[in-house]
PDB file of C-alpha atoms in Angstrom:
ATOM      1  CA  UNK A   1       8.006 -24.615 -14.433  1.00 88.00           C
ATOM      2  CA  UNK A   2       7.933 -22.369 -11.725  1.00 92.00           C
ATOM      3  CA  UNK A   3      11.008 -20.185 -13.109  1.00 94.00           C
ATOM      4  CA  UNK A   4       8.638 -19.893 -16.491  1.00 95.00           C
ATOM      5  CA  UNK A   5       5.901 -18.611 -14.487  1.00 96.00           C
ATOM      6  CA  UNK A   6       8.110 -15.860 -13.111  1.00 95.00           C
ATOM      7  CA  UNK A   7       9.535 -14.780 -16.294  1.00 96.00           C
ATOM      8  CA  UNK A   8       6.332 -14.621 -18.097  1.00 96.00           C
ATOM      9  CA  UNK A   9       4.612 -12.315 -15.424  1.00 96.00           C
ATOM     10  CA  UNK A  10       8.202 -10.403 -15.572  1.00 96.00           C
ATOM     11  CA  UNK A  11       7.149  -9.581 -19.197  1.00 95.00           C
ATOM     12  CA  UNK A  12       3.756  -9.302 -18.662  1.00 94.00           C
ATOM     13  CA  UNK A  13       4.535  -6.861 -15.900  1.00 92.00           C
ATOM     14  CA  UNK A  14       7.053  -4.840 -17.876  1.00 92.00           C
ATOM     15  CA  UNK A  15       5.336  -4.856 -21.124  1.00 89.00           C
ATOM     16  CA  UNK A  16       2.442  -3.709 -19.806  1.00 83.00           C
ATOM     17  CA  UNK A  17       3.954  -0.814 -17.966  1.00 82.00           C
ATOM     18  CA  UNK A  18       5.964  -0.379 -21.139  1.00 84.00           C
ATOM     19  CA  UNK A  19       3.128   1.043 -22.975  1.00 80.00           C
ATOM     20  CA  UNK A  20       2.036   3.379 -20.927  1.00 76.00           C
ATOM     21  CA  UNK A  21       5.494   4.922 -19.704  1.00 78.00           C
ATOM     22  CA  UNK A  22       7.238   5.194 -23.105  1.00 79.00           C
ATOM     23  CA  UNK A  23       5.941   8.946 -24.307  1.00 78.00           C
ATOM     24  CA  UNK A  24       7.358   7.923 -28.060  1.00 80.00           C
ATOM     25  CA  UNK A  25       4.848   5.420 -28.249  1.00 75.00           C
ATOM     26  CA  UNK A  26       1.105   6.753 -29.461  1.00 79.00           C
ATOM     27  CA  UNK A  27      -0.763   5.134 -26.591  1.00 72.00           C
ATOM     28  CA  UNK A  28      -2.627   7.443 -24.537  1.00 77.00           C
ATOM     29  CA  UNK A  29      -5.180   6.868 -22.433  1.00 78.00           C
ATOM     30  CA  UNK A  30      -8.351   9.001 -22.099  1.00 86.00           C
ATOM     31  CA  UNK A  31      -8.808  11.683 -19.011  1.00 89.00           C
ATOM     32  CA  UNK A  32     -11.731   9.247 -17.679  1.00 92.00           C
ATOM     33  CA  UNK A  33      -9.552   6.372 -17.450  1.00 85.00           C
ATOM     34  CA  UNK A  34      -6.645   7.947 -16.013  1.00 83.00           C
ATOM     35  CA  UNK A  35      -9.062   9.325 -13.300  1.00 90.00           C
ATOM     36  CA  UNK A  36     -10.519   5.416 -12.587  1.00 88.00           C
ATOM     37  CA  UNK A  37      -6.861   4.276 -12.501  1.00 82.00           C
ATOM     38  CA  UNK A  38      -6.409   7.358  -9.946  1.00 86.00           C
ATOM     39  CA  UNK A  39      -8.385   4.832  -7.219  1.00 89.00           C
ATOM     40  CA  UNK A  40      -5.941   1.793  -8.430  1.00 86.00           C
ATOM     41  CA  UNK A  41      -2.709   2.553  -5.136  1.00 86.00           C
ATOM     42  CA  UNK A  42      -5.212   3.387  -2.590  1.00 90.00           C
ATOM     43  CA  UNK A  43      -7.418   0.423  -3.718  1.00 92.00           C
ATOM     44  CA  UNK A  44      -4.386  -2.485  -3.104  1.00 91.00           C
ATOM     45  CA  UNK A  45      -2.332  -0.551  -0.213  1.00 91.00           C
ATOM     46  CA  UNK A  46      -5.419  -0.452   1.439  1.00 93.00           C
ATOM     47  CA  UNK A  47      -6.516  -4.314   0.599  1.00 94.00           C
ATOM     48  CA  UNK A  48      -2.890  -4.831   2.124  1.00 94.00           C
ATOM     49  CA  UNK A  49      -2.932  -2.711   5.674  1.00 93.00           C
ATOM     50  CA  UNK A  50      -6.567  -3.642   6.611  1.00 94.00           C
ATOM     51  CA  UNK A  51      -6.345  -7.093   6.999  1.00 95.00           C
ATOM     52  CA  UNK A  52      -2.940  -6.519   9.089  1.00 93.00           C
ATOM     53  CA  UNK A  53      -4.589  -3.446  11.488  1.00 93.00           C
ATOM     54  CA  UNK A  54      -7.953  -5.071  11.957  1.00 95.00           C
ATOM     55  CA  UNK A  55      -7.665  -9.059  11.866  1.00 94.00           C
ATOM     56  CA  UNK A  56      -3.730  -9.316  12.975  1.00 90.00           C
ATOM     57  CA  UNK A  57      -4.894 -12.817  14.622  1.00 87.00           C
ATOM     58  CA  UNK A  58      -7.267 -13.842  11.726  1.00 89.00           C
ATOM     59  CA  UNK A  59     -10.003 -12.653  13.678  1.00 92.00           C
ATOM     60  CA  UNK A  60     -11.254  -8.968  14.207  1.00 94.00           C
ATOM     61  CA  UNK A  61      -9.345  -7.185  17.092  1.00 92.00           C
ATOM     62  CA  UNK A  62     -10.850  -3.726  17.263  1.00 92.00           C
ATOM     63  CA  UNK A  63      -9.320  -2.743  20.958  1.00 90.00           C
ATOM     64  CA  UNK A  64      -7.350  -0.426  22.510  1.00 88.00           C
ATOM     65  CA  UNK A  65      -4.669  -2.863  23.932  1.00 89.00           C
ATOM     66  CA  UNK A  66      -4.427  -3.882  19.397  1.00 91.00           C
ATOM     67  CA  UNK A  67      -0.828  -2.417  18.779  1.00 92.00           C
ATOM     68  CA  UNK A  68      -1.522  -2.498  14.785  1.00 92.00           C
ATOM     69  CA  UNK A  69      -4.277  -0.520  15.384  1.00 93.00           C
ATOM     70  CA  UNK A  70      -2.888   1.690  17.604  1.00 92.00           C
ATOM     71  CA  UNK A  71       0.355   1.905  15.612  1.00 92.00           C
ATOM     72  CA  UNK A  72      -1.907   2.834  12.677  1.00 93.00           C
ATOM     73  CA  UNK A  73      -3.955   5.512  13.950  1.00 94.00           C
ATOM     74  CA  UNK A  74      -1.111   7.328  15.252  1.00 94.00           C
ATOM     75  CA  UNK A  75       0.838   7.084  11.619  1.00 94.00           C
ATOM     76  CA  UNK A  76      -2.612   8.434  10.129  1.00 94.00           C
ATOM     77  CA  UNK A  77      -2.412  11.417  12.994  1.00 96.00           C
ATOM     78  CA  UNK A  78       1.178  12.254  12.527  1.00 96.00           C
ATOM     79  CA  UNK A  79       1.017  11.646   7.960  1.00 95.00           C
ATOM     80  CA  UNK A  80      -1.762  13.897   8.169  1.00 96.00           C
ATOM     81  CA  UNK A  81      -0.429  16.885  10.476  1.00 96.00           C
ATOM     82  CA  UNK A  82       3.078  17.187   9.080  1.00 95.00           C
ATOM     83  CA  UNK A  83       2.910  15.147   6.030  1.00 93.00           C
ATOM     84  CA  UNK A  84       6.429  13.968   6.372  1.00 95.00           C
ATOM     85  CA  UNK A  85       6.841  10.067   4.751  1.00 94.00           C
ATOM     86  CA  UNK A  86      10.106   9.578   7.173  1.00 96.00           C
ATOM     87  CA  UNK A  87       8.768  10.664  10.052  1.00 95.00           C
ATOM     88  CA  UNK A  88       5.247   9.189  10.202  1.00 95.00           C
ATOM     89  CA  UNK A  89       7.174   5.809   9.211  1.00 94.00           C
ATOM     90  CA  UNK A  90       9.936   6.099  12.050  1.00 95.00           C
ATOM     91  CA  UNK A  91       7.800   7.228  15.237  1.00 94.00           C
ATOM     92  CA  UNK A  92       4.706   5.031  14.222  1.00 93.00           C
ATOM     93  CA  UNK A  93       7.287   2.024  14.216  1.00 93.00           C
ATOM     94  CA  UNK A  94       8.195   2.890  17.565  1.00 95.00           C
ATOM     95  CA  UNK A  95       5.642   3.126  18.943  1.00 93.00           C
ATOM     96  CA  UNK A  96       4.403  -0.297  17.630  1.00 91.00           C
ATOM     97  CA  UNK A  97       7.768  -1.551  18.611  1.00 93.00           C
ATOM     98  CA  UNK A  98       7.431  -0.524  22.311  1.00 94.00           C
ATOM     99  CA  UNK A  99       3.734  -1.534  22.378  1.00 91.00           C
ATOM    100  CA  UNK A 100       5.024  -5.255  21.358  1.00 89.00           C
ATOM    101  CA  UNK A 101       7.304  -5.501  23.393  1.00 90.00           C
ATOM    102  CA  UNK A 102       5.454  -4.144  26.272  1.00 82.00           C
TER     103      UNK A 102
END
């Protein structure tokens, strides 16, 4: 039952990204909607790092000894001076590592 369940959301999932990847197919969706769907990867990697930052012990930890948080805010500083993926992901983890540890 369970390996069902994964193959049908393996169809639904490719099917449905399937229609709107294949250009010989006449499904096109209007400016509008591909503006809304804009919001769609902020929207769930967002719903994802929150909870992990903020809550990292199910309850809210906003302090300066929180290594997510601090880990975080220095990824946000770095991605948004030099805009480099690699390394905002390698000296954030770092950091975070050495503030675990620590």
């Amino acid at each position: 039952m369970v390996m069902l369940s994964i193959l049908a959301m393996t169809l639904l999932v490719f099917v449905s990204r399937y229609l709107f990847l294949e250009p010989k197919l006449p499904l096109r969706l209007n400016p509008q909607a591909q503006r809304l769907l804009s919001y769609s990867s902020p929207a769930v990697l967002t719903a994802i790092w929150a909870p992990i930052v903020f809550m990292p012990e199910n309850e809210l930890w906003l302090s300066h000894s929180n290594p997510y948080l601090i880990g975080a805010v220095i990824a946000a500083i770095i991605a948004w001076k030099t805009g480099n993926v690699l390394l905002t992901t390698i000296v954030s983890m770092a950091i975070f590592l050495a503030l675990k540890l620590l």
